[in-house]
PDB file of C-alpha atoms in Angstrom:
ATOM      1  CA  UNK A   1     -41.069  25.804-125.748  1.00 33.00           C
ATOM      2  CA  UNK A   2     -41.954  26.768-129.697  1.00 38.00           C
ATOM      3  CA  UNK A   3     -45.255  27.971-129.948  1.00 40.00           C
ATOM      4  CA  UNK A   4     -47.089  25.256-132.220  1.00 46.00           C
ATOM      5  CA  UNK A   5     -49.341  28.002-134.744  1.00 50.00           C
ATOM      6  CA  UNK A   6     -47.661  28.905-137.688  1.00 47.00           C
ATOM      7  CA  UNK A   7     -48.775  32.395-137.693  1.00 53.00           C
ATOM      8  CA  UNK A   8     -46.823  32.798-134.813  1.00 53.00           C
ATOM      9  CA  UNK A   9     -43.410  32.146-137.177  1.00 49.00           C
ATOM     10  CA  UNK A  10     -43.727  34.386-140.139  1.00 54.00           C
ATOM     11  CA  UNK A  11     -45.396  37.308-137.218  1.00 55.00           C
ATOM     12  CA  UNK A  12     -41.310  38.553-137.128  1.00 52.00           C
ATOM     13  CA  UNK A  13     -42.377  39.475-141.183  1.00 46.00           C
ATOM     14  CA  UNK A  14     -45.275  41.814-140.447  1.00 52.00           C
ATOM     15  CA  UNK A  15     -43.521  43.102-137.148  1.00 60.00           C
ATOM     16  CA  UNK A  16     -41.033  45.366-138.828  1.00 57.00           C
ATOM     17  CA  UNK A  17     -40.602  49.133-137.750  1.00 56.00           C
ATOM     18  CA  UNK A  18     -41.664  51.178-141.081  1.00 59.00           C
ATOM     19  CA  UNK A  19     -38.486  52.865-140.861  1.00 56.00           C
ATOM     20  CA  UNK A  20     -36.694  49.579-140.547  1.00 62.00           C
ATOM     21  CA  UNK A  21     -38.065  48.531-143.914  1.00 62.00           C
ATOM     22  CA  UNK A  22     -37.325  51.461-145.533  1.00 64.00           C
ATOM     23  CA  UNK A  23     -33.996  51.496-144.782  1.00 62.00           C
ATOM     24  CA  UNK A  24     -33.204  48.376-146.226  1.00 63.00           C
ATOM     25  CA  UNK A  25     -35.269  48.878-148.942  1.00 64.00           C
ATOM     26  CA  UNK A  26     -32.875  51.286-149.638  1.00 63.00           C
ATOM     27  CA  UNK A  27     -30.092  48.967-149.443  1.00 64.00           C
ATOM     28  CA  UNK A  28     -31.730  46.343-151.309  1.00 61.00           C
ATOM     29  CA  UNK A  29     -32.084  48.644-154.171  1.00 63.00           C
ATOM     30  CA  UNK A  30     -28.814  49.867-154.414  1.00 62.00           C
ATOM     31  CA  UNK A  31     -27.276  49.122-158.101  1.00 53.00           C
ATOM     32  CA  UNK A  32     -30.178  47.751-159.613  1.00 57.00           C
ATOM     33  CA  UNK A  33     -29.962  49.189-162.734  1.00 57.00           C
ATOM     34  CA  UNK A  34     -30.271  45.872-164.762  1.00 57.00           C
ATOM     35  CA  UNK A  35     -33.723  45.129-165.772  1.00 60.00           C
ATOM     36  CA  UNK A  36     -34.722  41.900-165.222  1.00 61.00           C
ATOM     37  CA  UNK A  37     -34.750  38.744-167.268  1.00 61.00           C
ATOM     38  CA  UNK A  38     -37.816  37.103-165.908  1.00 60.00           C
ATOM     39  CA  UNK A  39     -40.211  37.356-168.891  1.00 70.00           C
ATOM     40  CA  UNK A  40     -41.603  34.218-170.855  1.00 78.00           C
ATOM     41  CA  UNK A  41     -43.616  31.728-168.222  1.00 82.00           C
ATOM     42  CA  UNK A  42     -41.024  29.032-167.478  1.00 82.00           C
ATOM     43  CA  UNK A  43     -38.576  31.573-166.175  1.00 83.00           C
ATOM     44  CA  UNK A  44     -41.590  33.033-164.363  1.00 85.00           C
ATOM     45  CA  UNK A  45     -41.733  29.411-162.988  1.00 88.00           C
ATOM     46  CA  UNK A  46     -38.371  28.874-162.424  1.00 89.00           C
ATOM     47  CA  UNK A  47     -37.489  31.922-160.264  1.00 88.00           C
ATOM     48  CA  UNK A  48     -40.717  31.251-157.910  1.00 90.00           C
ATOM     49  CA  UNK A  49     -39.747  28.058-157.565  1.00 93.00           C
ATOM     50  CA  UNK A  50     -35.982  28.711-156.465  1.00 91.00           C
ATOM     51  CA  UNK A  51     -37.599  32.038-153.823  1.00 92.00           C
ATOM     52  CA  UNK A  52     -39.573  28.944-152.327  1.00 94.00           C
ATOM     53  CA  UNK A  53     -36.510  27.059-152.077  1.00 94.00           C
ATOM     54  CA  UNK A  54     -34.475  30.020-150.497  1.00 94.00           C
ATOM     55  CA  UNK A  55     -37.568  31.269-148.312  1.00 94.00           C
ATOM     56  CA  UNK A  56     -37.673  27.722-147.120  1.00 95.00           C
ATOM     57  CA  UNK A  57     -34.536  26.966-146.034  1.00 93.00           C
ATOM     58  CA  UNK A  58     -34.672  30.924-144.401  1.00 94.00           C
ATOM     59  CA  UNK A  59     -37.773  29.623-142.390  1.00 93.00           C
ATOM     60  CA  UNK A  60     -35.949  26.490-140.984  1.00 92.00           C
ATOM     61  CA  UNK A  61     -33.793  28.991-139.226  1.00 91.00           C
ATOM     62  CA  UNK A  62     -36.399  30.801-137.943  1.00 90.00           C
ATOM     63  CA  UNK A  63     -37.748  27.794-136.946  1.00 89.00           C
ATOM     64  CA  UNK A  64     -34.425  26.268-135.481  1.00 88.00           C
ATOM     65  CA  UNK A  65     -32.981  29.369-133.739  1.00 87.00           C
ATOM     66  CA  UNK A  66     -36.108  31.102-132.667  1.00 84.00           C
ATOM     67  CA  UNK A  67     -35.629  33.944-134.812  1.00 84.00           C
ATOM     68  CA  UNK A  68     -32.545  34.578-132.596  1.00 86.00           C
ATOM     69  CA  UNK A  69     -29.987  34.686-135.728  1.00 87.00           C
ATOM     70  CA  UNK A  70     -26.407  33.725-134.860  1.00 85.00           C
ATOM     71  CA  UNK A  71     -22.555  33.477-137.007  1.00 85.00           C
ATOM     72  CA  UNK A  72     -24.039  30.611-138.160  1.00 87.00           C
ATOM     73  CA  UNK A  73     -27.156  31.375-139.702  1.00 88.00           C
ATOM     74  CA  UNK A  74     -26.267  32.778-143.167  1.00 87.00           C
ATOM     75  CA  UNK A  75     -24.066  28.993-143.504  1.00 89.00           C
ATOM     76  CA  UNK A  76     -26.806  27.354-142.542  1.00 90.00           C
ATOM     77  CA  UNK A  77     -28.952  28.722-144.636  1.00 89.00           C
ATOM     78  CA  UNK A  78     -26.549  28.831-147.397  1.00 88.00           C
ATOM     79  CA  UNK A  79     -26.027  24.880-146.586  1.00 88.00           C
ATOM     80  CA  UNK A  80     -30.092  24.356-146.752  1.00 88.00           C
ATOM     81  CA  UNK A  81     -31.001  26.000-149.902  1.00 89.00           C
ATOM     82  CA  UNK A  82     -29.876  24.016-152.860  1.00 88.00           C
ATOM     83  CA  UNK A  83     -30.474  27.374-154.924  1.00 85.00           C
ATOM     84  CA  UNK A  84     -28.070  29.287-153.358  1.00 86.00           C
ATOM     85  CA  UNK A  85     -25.197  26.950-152.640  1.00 84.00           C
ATOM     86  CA  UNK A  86     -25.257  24.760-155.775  1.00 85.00           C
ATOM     87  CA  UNK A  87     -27.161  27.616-158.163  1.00 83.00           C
ATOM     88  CA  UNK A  88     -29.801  24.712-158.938  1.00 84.00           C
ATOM     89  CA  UNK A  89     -33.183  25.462-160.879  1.00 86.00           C
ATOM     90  CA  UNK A  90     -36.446  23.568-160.615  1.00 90.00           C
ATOM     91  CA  UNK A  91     -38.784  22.949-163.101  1.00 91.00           C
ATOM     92  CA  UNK A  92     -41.571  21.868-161.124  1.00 93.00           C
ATOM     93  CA  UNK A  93     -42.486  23.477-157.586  1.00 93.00           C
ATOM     94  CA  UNK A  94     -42.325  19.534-156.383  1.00 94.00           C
ATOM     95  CA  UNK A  95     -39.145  19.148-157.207  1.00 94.00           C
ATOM     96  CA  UNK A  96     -38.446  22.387-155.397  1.00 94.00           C
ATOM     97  CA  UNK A  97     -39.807  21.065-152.133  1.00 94.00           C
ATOM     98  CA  UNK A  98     -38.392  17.699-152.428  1.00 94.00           C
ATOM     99  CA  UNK A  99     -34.788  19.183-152.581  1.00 92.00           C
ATOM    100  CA  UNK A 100     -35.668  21.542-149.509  1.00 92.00           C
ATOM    101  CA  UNK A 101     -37.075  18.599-147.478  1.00 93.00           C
ATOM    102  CA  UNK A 102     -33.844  16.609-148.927  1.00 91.00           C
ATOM    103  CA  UNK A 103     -31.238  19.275-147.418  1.00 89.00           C
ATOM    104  CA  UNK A 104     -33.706  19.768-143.846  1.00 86.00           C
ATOM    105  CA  UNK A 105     -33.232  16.215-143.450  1.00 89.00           C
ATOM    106  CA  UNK A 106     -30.046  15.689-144.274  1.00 88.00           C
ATOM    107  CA  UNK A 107     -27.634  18.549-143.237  1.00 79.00           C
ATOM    108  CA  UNK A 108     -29.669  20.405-140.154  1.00 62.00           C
ATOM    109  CA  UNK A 109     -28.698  20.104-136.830  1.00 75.00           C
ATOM    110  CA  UNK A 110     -32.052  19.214-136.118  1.00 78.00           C
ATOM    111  CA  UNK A 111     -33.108  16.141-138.889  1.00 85.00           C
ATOM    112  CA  UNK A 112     -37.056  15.831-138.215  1.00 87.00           C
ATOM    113  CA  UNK A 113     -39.246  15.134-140.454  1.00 91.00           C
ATOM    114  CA  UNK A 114     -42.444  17.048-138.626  1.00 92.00           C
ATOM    115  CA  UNK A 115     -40.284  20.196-138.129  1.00 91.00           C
ATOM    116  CA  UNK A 116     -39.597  19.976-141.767  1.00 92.00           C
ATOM    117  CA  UNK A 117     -43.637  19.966-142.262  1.00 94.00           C
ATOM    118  CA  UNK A 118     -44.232  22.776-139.885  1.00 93.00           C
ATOM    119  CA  UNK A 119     -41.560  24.420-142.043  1.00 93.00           C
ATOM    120  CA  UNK A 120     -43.391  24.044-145.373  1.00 94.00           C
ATOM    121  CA  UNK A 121     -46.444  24.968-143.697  1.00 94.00           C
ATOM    122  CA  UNK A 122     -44.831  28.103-142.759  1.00 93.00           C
ATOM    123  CA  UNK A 123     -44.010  28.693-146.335  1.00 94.00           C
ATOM    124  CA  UNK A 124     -47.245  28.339-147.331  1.00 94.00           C
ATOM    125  CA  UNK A 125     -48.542  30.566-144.761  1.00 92.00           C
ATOM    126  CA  UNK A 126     -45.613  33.481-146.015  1.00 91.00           C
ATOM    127  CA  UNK A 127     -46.904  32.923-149.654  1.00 91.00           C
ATOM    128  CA  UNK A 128     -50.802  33.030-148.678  1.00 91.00           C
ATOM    129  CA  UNK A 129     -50.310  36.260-146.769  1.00 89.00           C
ATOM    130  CA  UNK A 130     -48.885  37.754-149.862  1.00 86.00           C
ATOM    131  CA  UNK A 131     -45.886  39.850-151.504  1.00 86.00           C
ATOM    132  CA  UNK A 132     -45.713  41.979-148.037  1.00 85.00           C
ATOM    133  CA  UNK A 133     -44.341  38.905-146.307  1.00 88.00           C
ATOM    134  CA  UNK A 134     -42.091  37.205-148.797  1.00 90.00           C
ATOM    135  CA  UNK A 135     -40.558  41.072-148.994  1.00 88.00           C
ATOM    136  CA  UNK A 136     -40.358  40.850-145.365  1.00 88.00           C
ATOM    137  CA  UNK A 137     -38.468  37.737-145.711  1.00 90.00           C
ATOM    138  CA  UNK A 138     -36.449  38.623-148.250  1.00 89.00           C
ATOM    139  CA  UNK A 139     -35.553  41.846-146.007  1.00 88.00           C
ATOM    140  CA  UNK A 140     -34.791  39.678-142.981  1.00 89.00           C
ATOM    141  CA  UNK A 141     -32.786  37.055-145.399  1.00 89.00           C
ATOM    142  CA  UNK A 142     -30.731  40.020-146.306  1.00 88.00           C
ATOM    143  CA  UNK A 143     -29.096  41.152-142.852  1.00 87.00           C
ATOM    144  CA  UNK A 144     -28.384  37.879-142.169  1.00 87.00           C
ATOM    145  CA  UNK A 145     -26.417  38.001-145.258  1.00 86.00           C
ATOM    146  CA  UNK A 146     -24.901  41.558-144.845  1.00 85.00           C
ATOM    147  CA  UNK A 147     -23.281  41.001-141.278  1.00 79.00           C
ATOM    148  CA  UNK A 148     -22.106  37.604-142.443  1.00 78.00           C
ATOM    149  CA  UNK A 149     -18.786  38.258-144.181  1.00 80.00           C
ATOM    150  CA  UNK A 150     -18.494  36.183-147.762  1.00 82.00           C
ATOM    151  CA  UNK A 151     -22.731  35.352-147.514  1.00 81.00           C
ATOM    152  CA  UNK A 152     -23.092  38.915-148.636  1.00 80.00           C
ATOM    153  CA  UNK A 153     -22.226  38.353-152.071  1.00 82.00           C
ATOM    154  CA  UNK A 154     -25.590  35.951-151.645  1.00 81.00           C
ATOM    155  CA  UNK A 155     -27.459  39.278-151.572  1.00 75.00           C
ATOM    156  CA  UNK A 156     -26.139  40.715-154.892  1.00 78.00           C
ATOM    157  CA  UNK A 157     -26.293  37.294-156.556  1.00 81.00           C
ATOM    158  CA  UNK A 158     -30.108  36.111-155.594  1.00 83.00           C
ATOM    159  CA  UNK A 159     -31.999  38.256-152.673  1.00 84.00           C
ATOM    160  CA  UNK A 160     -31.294  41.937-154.421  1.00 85.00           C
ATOM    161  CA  UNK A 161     -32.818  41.028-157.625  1.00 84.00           C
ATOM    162  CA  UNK A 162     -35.697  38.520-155.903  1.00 87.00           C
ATOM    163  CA  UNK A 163     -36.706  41.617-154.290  1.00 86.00           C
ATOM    164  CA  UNK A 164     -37.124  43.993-156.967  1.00 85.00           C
ATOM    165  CA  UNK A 165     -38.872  41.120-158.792  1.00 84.00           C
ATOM    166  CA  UNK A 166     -41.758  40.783-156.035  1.00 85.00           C
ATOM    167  CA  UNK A 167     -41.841  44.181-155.279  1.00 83.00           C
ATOM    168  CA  UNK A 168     -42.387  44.950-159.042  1.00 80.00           C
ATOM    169  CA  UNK A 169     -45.216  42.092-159.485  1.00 77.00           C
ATOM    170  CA  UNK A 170     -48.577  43.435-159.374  1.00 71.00           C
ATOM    171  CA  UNK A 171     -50.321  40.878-156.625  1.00 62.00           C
TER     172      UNK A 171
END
């Protein structure tokens, strides 16, 4: 049985060993040497609302497997977040969570409409809590990736650099 409070889903972000998160820090940080082109406001925009998107669809497999990843969570993932497997952009953070309710309801294994609301309620729980849990995500989202094969090139195109960006924001 799935415990009903969200807190209890996003507790895997604050659970982390401080040598675990160092560790892939480390990793996450490896070639960055590109400085980032998030500067004027709509780009601002744009990349927040794609990391909702991503840390969205990374939350319905929490959700779905119990935080028990499998060899299909990085495709499912992949498959649920329109940012990474189509490279879309959103100009509103509505249009963001309509395409992220769109792919929950469409291509999960599980189509329900009240997980997909306990989902986005998780979401906004992650971004409440602050930049320690989206990095804690964003850590998490990136061994899925890494032990998955082709989904690591995910990492270097999106999670690497959405990393550095929130761990460079001054929250």
């Amino acid at each position: 049985m799935v415990p009903a409070a969200a807190e209890d889903y996003i507790a895997f972000t604050l659970e982390m060993s401080k040598l675990e998160r160092e560790e892939a820090s480390e990793e996450l940080e490896k070639g960055s040497d590109l400085p980032l082109p998030v500067e004027d406001e709509s780009s601002i925009n744009r990349c927040s609302y794609g990391l909702c998107d991503l840390i969205f669809a990374f939350l319905h497999e929490c959700r779905i497997t119990e935080e028990e990843f499998n060899v299909e969570s990085a495709f499912k993932i992949d498959m649920h977040s329109d940012t990474l497997s189509s490279f879309a952009t959103y100009e509103t953070l509505d249009a963001a969570i309509v395409a992220s309710f769109r792919r929950c309801l469409v291509c999960a294994d599980c189509r329900n409409f009240k997980l997909a609301v306990k989902v986005l309620d998780n979401l906004k729980s992650v971004v409440h809590i602050g930049r320690e849990a989206i990095l804690g995500c964003l850590i998490r989202l990136w061994k899925v990736f890494d032990g998955a094969g082709i989904y690591g090139r995910l990492n270097r195109l999106y999670v690497n650099d959405y990393y550095r960006w929130i761990k460079s924001l001054e929250y």
